[in-house]
Tab-separated table of C-alpha atoms and ligand atoms in Angstrom:
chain	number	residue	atom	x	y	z
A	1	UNK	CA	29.133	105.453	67.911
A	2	UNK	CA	30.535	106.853	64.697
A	3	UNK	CA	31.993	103.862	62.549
A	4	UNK	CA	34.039	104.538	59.522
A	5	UNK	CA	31.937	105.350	56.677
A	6	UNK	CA	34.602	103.534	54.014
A	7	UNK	CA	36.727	100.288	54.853
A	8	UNK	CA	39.320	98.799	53.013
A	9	UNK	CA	38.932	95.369	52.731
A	10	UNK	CA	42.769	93.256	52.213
A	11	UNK	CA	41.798	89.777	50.597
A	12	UNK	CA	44.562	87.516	52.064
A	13	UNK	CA	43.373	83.976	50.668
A	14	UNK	CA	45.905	83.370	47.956
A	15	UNK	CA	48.385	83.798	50.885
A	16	UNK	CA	47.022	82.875	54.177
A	17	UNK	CA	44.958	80.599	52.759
A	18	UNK	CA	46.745	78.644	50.249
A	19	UNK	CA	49.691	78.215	52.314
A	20	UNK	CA	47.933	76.102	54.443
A	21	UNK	CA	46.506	73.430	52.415
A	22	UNK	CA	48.490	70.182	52.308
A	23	UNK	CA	47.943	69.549	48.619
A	24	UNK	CA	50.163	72.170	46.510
A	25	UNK	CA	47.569	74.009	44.455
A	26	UNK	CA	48.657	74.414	40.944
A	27	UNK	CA	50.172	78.271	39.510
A	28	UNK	CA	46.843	78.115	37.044
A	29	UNK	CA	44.295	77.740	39.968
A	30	UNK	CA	46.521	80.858	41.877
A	31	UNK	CA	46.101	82.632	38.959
A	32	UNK	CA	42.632	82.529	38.465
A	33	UNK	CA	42.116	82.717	41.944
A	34	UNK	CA	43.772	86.309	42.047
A	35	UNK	CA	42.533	87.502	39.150
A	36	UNK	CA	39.240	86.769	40.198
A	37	UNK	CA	39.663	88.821	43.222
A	38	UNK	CA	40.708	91.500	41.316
A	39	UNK	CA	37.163	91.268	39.390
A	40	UNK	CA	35.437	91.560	41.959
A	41	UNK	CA	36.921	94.854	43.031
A	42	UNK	CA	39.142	93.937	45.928
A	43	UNK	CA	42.103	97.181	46.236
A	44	UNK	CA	44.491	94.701	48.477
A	45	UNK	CA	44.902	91.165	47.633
A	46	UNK	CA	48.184	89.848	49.368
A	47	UNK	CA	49.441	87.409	46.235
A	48	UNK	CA	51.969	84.798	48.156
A	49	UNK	CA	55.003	84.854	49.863
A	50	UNK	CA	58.879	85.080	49.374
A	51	UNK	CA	59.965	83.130	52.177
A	52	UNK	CA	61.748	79.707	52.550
A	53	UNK	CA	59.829	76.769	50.472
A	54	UNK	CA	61.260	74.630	53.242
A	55	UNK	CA	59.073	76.223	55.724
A	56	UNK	CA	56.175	77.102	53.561
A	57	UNK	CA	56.426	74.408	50.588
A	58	UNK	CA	52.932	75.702	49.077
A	59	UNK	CA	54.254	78.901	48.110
A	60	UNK	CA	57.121	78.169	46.615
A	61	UNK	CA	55.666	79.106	42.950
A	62	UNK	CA	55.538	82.823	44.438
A	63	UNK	CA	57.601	84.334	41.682
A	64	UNK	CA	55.738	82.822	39.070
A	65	UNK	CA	52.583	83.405	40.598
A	66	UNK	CA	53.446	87.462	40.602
A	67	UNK	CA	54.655	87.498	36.932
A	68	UNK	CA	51.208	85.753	35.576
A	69	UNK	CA	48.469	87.452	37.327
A	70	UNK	CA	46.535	90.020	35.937
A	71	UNK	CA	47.949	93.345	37.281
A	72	UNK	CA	45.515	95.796	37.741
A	73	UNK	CA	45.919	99.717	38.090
A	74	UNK	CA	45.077	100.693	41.801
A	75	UNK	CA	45.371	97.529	43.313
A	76	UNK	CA	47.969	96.230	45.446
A	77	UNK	CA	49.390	92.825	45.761
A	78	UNK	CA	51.614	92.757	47.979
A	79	UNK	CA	53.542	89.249	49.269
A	80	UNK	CA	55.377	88.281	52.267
A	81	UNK	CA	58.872	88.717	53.224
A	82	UNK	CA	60.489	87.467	55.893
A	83	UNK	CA	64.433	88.719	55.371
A	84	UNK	CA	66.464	89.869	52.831
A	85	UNK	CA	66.462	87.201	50.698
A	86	UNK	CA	63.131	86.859	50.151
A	87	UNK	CA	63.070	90.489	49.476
A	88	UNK	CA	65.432	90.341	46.463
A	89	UNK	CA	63.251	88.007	45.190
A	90	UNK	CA	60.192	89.872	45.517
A	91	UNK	CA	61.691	92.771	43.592
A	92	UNK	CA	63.018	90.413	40.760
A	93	UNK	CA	59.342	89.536	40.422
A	94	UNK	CA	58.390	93.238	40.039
A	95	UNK	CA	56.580	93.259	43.524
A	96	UNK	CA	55.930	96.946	44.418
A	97	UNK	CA	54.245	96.008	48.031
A	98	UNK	CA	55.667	94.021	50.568
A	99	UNK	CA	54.370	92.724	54.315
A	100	UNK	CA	57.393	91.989	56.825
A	101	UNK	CA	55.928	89.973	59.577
A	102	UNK	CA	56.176	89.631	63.742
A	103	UNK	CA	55.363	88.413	66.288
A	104	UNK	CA	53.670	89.769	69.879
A	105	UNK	CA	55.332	86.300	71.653
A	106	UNK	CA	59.155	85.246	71.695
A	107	UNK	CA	57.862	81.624	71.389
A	108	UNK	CA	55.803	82.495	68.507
A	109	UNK	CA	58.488	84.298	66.720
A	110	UNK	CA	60.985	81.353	67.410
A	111	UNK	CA	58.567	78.727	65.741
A	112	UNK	CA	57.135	81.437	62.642
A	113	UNK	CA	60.481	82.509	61.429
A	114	UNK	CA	62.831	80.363	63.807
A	115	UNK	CA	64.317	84.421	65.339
A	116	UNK	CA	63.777	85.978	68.317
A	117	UNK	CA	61.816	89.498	68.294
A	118	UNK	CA	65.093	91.511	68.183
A	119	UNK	CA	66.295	89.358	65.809
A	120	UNK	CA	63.356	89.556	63.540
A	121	UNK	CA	63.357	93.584	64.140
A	122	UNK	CA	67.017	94.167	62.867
A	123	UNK	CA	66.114	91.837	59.891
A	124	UNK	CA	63.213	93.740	59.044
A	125	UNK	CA	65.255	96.710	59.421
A	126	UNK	CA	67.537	95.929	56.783
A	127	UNK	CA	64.575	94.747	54.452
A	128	UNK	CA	62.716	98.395	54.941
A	129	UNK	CA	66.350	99.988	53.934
A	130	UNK	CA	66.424	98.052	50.763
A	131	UNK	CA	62.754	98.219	50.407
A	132	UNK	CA	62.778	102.207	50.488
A	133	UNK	CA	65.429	102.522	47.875
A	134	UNK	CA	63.021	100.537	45.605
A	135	UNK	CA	60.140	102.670	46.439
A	136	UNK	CA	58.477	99.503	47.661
A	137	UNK	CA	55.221	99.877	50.312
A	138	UNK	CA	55.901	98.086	53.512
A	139	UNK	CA	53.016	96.696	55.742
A	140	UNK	CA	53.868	95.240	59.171
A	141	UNK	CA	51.898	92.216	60.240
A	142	UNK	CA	51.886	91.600	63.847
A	143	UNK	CA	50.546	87.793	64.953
A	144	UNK	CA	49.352	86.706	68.122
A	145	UNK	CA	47.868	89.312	69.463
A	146	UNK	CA	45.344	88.104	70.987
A	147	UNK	CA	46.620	85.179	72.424
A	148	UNK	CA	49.701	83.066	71.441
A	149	UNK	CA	49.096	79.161	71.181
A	150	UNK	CA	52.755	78.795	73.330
A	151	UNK	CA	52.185	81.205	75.711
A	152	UNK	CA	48.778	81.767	76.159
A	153	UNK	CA	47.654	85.438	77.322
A	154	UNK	CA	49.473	88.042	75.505
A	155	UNK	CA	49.597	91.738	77.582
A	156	UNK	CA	48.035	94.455	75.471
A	157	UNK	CA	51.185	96.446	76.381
A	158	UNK	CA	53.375	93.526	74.832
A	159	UNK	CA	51.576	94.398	71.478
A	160	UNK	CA	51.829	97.889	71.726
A	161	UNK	CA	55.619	97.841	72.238
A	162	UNK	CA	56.264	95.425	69.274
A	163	UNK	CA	53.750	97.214	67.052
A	164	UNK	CA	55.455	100.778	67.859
A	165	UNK	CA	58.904	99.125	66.847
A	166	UNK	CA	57.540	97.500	63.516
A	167	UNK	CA	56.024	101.232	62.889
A	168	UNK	CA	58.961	102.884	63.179
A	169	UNK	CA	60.646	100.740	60.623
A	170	UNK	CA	58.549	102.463	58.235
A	171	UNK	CA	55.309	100.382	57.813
A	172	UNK	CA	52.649	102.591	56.475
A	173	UNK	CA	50.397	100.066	58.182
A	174	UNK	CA	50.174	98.248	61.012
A	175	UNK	CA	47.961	94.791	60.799
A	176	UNK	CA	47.150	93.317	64.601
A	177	UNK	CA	46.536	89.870	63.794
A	178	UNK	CA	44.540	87.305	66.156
A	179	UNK	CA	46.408	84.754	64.700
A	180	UNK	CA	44.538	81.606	66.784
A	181	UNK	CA	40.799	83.400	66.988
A	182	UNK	CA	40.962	83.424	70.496
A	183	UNK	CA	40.356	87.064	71.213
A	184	UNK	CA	36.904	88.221	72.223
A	185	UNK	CA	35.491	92.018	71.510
A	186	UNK	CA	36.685	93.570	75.116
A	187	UNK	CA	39.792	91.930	74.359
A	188	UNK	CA	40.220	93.314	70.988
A	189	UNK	CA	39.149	97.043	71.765
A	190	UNK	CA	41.632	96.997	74.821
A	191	UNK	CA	44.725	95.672	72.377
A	192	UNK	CA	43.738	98.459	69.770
A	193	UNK	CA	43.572	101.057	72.225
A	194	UNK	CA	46.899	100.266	73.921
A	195	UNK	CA	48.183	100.104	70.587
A	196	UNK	CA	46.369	103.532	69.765
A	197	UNK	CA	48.177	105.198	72.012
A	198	UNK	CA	51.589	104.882	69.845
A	199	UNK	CA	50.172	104.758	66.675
A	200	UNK	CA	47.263	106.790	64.860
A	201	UNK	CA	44.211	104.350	64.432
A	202	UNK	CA	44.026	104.925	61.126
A	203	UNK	CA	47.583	103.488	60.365
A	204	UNK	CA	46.092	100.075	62.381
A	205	UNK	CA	43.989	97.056	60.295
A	206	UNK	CA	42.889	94.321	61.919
A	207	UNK	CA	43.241	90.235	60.824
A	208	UNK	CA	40.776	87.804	62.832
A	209	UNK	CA	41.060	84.283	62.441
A	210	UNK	CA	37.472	82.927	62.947
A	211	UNK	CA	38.647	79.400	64.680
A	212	UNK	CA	36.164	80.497	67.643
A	213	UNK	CA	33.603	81.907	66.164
A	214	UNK	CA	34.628	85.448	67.103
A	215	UNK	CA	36.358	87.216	64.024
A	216	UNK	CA	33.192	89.474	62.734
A	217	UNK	CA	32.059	90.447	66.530
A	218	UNK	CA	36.240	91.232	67.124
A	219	UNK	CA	35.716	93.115	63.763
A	220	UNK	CA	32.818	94.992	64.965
A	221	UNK	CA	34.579	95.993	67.907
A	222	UNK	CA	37.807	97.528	66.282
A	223	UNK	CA	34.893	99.168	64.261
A	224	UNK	CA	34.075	100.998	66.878
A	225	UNK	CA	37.212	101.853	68.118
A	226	UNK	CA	37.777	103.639	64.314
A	227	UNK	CA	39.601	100.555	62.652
A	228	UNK	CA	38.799	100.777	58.509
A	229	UNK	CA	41.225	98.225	57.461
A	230	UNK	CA	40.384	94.383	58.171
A	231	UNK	CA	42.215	91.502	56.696
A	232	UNK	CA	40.208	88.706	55.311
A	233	UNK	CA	40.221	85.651	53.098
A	234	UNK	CA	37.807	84.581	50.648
A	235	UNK	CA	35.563	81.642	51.469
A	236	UNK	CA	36.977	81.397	55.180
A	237	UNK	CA	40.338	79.850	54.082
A	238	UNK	CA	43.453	79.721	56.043
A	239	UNK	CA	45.412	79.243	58.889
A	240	UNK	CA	49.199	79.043	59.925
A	241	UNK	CA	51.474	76.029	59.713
A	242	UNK	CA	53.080	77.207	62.842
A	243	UNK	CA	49.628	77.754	64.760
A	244	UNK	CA	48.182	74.711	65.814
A	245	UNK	CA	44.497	74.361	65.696
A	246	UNK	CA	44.569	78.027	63.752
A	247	UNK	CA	41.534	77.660	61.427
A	248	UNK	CA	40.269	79.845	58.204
A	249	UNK	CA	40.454	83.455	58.787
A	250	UNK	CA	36.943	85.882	58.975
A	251	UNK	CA	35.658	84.853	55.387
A	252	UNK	CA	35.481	88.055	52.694
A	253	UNK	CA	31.900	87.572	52.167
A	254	UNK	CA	31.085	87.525	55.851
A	255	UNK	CA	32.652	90.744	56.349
A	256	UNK	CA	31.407	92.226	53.249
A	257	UNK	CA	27.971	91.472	54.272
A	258	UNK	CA	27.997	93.077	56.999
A	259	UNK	CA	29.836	95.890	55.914
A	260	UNK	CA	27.092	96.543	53.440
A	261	UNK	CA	24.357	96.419	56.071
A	262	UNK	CA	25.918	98.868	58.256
A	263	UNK	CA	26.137	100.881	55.102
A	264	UNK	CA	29.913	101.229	54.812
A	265	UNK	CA	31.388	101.022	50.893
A	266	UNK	CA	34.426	98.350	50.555
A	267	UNK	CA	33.825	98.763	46.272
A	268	UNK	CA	33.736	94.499	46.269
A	269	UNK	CA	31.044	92.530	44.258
A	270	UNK	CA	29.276	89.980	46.288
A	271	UNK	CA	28.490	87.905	43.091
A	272	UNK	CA	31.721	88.034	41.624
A	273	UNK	CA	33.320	87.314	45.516
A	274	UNK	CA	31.185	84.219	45.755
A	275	UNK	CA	32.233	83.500	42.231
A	276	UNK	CA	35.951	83.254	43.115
A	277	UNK	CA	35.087	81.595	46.600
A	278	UNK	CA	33.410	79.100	44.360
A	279	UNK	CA	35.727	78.525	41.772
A	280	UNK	CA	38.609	77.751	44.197
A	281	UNK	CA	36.807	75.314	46.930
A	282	UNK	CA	35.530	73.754	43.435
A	283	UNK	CA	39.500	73.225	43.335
A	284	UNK	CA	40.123	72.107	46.619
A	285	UNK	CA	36.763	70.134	46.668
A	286	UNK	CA	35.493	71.019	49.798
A	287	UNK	CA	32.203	73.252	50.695
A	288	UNK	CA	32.632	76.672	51.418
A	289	UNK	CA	33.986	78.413	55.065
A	290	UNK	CA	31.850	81.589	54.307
A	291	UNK	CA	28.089	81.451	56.124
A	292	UNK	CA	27.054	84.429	53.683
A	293	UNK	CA	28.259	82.298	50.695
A	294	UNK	CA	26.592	78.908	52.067
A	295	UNK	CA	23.034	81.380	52.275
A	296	UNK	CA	23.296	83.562	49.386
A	297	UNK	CA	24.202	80.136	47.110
A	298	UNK	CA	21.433	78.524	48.489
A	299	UNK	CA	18.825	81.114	48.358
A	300	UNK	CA	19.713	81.808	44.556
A	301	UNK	CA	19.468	77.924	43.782
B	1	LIG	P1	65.868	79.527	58.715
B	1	LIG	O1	65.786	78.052	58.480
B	1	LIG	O2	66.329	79.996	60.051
B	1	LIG	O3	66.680	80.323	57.602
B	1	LIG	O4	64.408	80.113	58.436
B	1	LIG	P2	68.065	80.121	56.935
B	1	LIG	O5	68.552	81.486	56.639
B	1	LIG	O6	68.925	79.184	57.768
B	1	LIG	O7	67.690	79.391	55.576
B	1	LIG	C1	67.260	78.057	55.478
B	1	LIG	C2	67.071	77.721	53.997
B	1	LIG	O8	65.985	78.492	53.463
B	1	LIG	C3	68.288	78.083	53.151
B	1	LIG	O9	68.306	77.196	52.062
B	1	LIG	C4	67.951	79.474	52.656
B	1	LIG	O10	68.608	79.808	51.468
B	1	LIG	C5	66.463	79.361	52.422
B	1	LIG	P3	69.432	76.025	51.968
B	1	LIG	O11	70.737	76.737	52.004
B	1	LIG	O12	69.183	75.172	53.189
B	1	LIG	O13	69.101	75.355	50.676
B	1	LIG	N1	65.782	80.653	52.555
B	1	LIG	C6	64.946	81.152	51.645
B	1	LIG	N2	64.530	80.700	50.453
B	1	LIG	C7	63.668	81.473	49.765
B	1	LIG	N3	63.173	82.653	50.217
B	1	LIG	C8	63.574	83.122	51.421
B	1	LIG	C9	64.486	82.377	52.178
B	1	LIG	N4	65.065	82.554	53.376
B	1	LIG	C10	65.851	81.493	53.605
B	1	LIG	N5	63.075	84.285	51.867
B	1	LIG	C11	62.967	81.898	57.709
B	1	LIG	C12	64.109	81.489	58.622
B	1	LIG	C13	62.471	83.238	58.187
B	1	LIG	C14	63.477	81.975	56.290
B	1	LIG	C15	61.854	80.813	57.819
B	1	LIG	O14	61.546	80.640	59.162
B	1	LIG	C16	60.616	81.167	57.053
B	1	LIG	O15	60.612	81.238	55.833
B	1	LIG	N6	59.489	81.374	57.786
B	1	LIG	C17	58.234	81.740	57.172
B	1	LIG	C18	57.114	81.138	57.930
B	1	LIG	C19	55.795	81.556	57.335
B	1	LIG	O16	55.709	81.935	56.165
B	1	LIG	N7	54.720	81.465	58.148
B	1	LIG	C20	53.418	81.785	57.711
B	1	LIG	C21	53.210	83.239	57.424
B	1	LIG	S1	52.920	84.213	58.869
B	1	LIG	C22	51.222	84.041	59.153
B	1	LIG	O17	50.565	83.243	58.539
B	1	LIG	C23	50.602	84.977	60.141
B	1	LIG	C24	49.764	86.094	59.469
B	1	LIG	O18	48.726	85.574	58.682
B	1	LIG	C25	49.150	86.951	60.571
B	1	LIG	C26	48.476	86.081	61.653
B	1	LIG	O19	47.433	85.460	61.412
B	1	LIG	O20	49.095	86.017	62.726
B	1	LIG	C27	50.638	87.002	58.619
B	2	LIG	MG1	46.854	84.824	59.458
């Protein structure tokens, strides 16, 4: 099996993790969070989001956030935007990438942004209008793929159709998300194979919340199917407000070390990752998510 030689590796901590701690973390610790990141060589580091702060209270900062990091040429940080509004705000912040975001489920999308799938899709087609006359990236985030927390099993076919739609709205990605870590590695390769089938694999990443255990073997097996874009947050945080029981997401380090024994370049910095893993849990005062980080900390020690 031939797996991509290069992967791009798209930090999402500042985002999917820090929106899902109950204690607001401070615009400083953001900051140096992100800007830590970007030390450490990460291309992709989604920033925050520019949706309603009476959904997602934690991110409300997002437009102060974007104007204090430390912008870096070649990198992307690209934020969250959920309708219009939040996209004029993005671009008054001098965001140049954004993510619009759906959902697989009807329930799901009802809870996560309170719209059903149509609705969400003629949103999000007025957002990619706007966006395009900005000359703004657009990513398309797709959640529960691999199993909803409403509705349980989610057809690969069901993906595939609300993938193709998000696509055509101009997403030069498409991210399948496992929002709950439920999926399993047969699972996973048949969802990016039905989705494969409307959409080049290279245009597909891949987002694995580890709450089972299964996010670097679910990795491994969109690996195989030619997958070189995975989603991941540093030190294993994250979640989603509107996923019960959704825990951390596959921790940056875990992938990375793995990445680098199957010999496949990423162009991140294990020391300086563990560095910024360290720095914020030293923040949020709790141990690290990330197995590598736990060993490699220890072992230096
Ligand atoms: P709504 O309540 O239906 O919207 O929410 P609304 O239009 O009625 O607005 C309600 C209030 O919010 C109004 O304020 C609006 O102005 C304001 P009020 O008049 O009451 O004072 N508002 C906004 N403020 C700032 N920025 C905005 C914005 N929009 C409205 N953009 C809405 C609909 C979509 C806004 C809401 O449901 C929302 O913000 N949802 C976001 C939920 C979210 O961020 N979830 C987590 C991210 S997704 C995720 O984690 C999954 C992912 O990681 C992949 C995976 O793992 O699956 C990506
Ligand atoms: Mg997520």
């Amino acid at each position: 099996m031939n797996l991509p030689r290069k992967v791009r590796v798209f930090e999402v901590g500042p985002r999917d993790g820090l929106q899902n701690e109950k204690e607001i973390v401070p615009v400083d610790v953001k900051v140096g969070l992100i800007d830590r990141l970007t030390q450490a060589g990460l291309t992709a580091i989604e920033a925050t989001s520019f949706v309603s702060p009476k959904w997602i209270p934690q991110l409300a900062d997002a437009a102060e956030v974007l104007a204090r990091i430390e912008r870096k040429p070649g990198v992307a940080y690209p934020v969250l935007v959920p309708n219009r509004k939040g996209l004029d705000a993005a671009i008054a912040a001098g965001c140049e990438e954004i993510v619009i975001f759906g959902a697989a489920t009807e329930t799901f999308s009802k809870r996560n942004t309170n719209c059903t799938i149509a609705e969400s899709l003629a949103r999000f087609s007025e957002v990619c209008a706007e966006a395009a006359k900005h000359a703004i990236r657009i990513r398309g985030d797709l959640s529960v793929c691999l199993g909803c927390p409403y509705e349980g099993e989610v057809a690969p076919e069901q993906v595939s159709a609300v993938a193709r739609d998000l696509y055509a709205l101009g997403c030069y990605e498409i991210c399948i998300a496992d929002t709950i870590g439920v999926g399993t590695p047969g699972r996973t390769r048949a969802v990016f194979d039905a989705v494969a089938r409307h959409i080049p694999i290279e245009k597909l990443a891949g987002h694995f919340h580890d709450t089972y255990g299964q996010a670097l073997a679910n990795t491994y097996a969109a690996l195989e199917c030619g997958v070189a874009v995975f989603d991941s947050s540093v030190a294993g945080l994250g979640g989603c407000p509107y996923a019960k029981g959704a825990t951390g997401n596959l921790a940056t380090e875990d992938l990375l070390y793995m990445l680098q024994g199957l010999e496949i370049e990423t162009g991140v910095d294990m020391a300086k990752l563990i560095e910024a893993g360290q720095f914020i849990c030293g923040h949020l005062g709790r141990p690290t998510g990330s197995r590598v980080a736990r060993a490699l900390t220890a072992k230096a020690a």
